[in-house]
mmCIF file of C-alpha atoms in Angstrom:
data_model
loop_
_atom_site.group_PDB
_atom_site.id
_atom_site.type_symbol
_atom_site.label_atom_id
_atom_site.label_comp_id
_atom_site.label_asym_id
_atom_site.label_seq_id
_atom_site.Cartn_x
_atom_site.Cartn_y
_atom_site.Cartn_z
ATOM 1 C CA UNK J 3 11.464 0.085 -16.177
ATOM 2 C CA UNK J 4 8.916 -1.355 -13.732
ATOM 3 C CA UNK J 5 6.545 1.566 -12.139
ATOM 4 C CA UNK J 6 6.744 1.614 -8.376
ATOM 5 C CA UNK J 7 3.798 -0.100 -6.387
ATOM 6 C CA UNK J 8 0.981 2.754 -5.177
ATOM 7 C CA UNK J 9 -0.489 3.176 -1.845
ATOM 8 C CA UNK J 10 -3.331 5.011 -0.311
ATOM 9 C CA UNK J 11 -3.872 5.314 3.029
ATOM 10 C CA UNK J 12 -7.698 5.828 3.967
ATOM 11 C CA UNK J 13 -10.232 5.381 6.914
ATOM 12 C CA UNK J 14 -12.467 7.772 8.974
ATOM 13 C CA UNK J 15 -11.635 11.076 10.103
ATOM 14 C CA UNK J 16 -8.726 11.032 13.388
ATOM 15 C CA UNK J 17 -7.571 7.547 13.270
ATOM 16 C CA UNK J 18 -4.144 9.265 12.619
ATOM 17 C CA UNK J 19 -3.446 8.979 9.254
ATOM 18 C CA UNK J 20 -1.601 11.836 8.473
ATOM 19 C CA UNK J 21 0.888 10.372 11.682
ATOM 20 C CA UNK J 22 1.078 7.242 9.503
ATOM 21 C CA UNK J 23 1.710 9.094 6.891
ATOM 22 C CA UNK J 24 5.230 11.271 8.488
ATOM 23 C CA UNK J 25 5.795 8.040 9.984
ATOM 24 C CA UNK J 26 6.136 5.943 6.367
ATOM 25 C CA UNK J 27 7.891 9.085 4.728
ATOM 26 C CA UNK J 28 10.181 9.870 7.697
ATOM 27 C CA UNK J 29 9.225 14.058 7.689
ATOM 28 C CA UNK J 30 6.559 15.526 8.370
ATOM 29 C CA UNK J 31 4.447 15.974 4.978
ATOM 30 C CA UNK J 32 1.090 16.097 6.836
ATOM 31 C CA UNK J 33 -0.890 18.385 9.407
ATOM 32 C CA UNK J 34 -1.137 16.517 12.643
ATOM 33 C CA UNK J 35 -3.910 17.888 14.718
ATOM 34 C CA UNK J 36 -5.976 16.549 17.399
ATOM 35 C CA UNK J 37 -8.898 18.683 15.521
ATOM 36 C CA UNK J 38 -10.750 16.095 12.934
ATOM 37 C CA UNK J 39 -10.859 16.966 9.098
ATOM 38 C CA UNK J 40 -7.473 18.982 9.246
ATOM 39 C CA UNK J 41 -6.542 16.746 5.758
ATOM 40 C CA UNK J 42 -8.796 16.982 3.355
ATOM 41 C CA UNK J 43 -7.027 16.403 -0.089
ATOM 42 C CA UNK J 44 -5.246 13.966 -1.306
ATOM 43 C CA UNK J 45 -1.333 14.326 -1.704
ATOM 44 C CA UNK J 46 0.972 12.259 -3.772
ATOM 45 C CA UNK J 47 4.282 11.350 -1.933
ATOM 46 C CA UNK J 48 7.507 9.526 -2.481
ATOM 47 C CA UNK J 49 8.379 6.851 0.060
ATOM 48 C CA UNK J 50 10.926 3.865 0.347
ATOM 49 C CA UNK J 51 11.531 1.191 2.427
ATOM 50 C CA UNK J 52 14.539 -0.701 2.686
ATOM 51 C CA UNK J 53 15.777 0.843 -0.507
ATOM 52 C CA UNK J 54 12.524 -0.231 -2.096
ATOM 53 C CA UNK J 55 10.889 3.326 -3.660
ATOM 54 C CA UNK J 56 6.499 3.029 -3.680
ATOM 55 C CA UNK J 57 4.597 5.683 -4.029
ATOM 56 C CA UNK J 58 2.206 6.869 -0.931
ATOM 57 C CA UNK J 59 -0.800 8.714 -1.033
ATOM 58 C CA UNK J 60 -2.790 10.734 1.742
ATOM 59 C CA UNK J 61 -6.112 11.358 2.096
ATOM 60 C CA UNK J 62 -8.513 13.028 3.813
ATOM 61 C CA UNK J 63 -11.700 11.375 6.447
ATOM 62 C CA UNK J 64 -14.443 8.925 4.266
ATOM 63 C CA UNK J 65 -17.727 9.824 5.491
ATOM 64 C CA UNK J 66 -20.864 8.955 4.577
ATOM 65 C CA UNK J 67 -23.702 10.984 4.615
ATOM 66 C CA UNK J 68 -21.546 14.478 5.580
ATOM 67 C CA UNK J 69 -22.021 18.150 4.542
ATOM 68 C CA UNK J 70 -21.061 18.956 0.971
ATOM 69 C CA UNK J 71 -17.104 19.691 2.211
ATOM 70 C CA UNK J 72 -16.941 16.389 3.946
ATOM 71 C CA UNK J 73 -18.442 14.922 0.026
ATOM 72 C CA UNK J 74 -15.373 16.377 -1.251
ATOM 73 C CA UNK J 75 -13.105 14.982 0.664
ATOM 74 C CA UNK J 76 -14.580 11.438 0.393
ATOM 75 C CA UNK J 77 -14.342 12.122 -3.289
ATOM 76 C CA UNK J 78 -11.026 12.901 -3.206
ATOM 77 C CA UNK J 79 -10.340 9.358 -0.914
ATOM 78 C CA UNK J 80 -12.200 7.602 -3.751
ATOM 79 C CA UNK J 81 -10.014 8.549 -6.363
ATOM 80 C CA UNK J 82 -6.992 7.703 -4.545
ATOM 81 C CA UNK J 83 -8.424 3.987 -3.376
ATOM 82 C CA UNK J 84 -8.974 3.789 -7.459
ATOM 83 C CA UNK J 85 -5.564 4.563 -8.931
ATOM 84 C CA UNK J 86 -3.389 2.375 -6.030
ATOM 85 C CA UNK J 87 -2.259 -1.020 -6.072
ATOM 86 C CA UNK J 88 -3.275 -1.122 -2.202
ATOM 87 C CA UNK J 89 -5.218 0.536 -0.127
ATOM 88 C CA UNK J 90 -4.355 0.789 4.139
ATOM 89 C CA UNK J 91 -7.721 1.243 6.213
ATOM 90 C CA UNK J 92 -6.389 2.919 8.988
ATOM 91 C CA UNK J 93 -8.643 1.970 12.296
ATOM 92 C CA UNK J 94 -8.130 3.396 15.806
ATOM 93 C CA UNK J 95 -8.202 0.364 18.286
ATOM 94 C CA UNK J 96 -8.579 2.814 21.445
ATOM 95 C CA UNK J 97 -12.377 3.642 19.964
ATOM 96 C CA UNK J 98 -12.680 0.059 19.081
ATOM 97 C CA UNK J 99 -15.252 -0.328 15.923
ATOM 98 C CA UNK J 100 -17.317 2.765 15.150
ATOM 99 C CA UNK J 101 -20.093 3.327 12.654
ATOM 100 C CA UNK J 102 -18.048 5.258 10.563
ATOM 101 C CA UNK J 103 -15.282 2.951 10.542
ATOM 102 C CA UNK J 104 -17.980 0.213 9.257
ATOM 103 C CA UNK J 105 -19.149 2.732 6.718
ATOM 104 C CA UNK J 106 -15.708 2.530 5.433
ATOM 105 C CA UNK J 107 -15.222 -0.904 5.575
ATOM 106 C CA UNK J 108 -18.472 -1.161 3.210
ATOM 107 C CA UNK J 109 -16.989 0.697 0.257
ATOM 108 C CA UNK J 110 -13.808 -0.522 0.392
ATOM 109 C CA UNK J 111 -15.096 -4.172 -0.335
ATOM 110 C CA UNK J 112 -16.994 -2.730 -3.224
ATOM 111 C CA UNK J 113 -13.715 -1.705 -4.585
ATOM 112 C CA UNK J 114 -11.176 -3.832 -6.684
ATOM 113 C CA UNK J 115 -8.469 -2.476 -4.832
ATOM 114 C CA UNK J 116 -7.026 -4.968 -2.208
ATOM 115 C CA UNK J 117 -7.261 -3.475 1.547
ATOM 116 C CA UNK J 118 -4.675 -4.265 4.548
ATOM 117 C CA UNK J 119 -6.485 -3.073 7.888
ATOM 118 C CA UNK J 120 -4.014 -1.058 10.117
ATOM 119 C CA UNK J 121 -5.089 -1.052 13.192
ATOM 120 C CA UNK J 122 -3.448 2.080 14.617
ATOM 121 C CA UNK J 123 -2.585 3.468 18.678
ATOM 122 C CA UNK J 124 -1.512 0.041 19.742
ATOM 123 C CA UNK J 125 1.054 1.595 22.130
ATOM 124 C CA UNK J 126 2.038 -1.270 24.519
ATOM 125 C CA UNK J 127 1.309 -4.865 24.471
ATOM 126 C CA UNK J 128 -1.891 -4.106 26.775
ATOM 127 C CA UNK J 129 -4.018 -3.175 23.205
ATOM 128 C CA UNK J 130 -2.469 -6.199 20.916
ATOM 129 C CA UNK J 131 -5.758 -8.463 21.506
ATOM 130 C CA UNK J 132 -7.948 -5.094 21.060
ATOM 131 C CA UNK J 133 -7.108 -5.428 17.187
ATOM 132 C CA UNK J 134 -9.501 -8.573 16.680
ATOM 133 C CA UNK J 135 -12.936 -6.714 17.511
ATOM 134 C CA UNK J 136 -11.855 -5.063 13.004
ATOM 135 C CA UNK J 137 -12.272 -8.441 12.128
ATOM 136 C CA UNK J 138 -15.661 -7.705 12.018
ATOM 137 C CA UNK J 139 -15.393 -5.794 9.143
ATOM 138 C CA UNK J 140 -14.664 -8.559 6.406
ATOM 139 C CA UNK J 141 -11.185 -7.180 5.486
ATOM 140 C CA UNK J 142 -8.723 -9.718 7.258
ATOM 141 C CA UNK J 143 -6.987 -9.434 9.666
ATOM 142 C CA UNK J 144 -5.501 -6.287 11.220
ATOM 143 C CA UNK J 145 -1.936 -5.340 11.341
ATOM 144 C CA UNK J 146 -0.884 -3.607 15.007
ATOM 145 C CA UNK J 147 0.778 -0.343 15.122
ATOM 146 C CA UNK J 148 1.224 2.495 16.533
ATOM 147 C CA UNK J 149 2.208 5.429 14.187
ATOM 148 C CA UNK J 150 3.154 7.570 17.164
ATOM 149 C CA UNK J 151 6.232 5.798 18.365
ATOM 150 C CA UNK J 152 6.182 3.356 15.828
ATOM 151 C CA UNK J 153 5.520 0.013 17.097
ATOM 152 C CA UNK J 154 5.502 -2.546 14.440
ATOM 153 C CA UNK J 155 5.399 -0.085 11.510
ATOM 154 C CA UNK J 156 8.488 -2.169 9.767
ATOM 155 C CA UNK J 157 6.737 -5.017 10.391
ATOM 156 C CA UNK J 158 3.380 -3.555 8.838
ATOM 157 C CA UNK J 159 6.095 -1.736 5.549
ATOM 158 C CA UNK J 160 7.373 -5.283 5.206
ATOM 159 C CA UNK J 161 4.117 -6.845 5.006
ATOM 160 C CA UNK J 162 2.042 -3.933 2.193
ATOM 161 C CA UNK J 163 4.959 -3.275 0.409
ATOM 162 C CA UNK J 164 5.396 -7.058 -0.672
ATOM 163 C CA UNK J 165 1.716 -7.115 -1.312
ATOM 164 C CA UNK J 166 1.670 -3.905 -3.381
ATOM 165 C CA UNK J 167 4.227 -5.060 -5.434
ATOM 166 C CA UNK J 168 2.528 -8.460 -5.878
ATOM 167 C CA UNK J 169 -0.943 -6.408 -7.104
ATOM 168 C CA UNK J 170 1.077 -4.330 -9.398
ATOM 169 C CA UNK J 171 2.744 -7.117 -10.938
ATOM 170 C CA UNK J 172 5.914 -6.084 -10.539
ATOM 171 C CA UNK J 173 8.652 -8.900 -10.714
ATOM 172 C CA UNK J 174 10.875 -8.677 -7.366
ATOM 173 C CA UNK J 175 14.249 -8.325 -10.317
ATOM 174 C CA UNK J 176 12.570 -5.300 -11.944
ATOM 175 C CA UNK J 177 12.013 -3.517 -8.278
ATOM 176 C CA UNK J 178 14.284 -0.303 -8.279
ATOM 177 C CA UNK J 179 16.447 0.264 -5.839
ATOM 178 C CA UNK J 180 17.669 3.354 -4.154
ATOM 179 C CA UNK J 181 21.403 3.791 -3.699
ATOM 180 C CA UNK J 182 21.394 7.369 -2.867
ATOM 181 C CA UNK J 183 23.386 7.692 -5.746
ATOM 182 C CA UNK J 184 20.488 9.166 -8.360
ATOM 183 C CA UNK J 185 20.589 11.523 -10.267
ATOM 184 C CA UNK J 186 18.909 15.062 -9.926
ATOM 185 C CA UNK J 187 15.516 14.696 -12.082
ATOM 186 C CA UNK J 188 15.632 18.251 -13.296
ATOM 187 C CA UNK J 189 11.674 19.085 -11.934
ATOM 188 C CA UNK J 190 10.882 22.418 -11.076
ATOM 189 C CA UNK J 191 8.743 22.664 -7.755
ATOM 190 C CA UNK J 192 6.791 25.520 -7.724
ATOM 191 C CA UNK J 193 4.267 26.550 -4.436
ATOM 192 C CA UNK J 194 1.042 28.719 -4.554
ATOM 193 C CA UNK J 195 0.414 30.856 -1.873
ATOM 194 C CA UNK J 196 -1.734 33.167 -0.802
ATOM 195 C CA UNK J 197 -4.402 34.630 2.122
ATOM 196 C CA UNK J 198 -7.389 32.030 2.388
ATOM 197 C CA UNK J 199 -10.164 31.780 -0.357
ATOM 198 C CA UNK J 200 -8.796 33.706 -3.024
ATOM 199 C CA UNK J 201 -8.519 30.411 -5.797
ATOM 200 C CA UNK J 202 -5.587 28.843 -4.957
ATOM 201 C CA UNK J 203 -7.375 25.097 -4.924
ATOM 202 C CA UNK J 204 -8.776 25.961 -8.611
ATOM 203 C CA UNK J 205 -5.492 27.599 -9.702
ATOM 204 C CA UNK J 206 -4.148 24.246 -8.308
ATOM 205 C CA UNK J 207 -6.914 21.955 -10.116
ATOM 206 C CA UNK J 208 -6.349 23.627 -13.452
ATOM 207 C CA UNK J 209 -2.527 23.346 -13.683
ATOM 208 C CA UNK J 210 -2.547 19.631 -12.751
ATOM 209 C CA UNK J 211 -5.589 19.328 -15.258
ATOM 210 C CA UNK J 212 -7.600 17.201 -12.587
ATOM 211 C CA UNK J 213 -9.665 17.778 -9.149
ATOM 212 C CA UNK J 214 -6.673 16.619 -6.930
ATOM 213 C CA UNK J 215 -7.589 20.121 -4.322
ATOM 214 C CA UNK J 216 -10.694 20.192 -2.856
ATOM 215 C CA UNK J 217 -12.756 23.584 -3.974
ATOM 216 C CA UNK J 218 -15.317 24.877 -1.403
ATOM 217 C CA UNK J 219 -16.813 28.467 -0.474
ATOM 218 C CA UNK J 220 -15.683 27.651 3.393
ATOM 219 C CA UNK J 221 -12.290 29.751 3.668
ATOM 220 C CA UNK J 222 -9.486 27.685 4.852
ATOM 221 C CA UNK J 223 -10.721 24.376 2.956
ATOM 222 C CA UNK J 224 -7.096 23.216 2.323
#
């Protein structure tokens, strides 16, 4: 069977990624906070859309040039951008073009991953001509949305999730479907818990046999 397409959603800290992210899953897997930096690993989630399963991954703010915690997380972004079929640069077009966002833009077409610029908090038809100014950073154009209410998020699923499955090489006859009908998969979940800064995010790292929780001396980290 055909493996389902893979994407990461990236960009600078507060653009509203993790509201993408409850938006394109339909729950709410991700801290929303007005705070920057509240995400700051990456998580691996199941998504669909119209039937169609792909796998979605979160990540935490790129930035270049931050404190050793803010390294992590870009580190953590980095490996996600590497192991999807597409990557979503998520802008926010009431800030217009920042420095960071171009700092982004930078790596990302360094990478062999192909990008789709979201450009996110277009809320009424007032914003739709603000999206041009990300042309500007060399990734094509940008897709309007807003993950809040959800303005032209089907539109934007329609659009990566045919591209993803073109990068993956997945033929459209091999694309699984779900019915609602499958099967139980028999995995155990299991959660670690505990006060802040006692190990959890190395516990975590050395059951999954790989750096997927950022480890840090701050308490609170993830």
């Amino acid at each position: 069977m055909s493996r389902q397409p893979v994407v990461a959603i990236v960009g600078r800290p507060n653009v509203g990624k993790s509201t993408l992210v409850n938006r394109i899953v339909g729950r709410r897997e991700a801290i929303v906070e007005e705070h920057p930096g509240v995400t700051r690993d990456r998580k691996v989630l199941e998504a669909e859309w119209n039937g169609v399963p792909f796998t979605l991954i979160d990540t935490g703010g790129w930035l270049a040039g931050g404190d050793a915690l803010d390294e992590k997380v870009s580190r953590q972004a980095e490996q996600a951008v590497e192991s999807a079929d597409l990557a979503l640069f998520v802008v926010d077009v009431t800030t217009g073009v920042t420095a960071e966002d171009e700092g982004v833009a930078e790596w990302l077409r360094r990478r062999k991953t192909p990008c789709v610029v979201v450009a996110n908090k277009v809320d009424g038809e007032t914003r739709d001509n603000d999206i041009w100014e990300f042309l500007t950073l060399g990734l094509g154009d940008p897709i309007p949305i807003s993950a809040l209410h959800g303005r032209g998020s089907g539109d934007m699923l329609d659009e990566i999730l045919d591209k993803a499955i073109d990068v993956a090489g997945i033929a459209r006859e091999d694309t699984p479907l779900v019915t609602g009908d499958e099967p139980d998969d028999g995995i155990i979940s299991v959660a670690i818990v505990g006060r802040p800064n006692v190990g959890k995010s190395t516990l975590f790292n050395r059951l999954a046999g790989a750096e997927r929780s950022s480890v840090h001396g701050m308490p609170g980290t993830t």
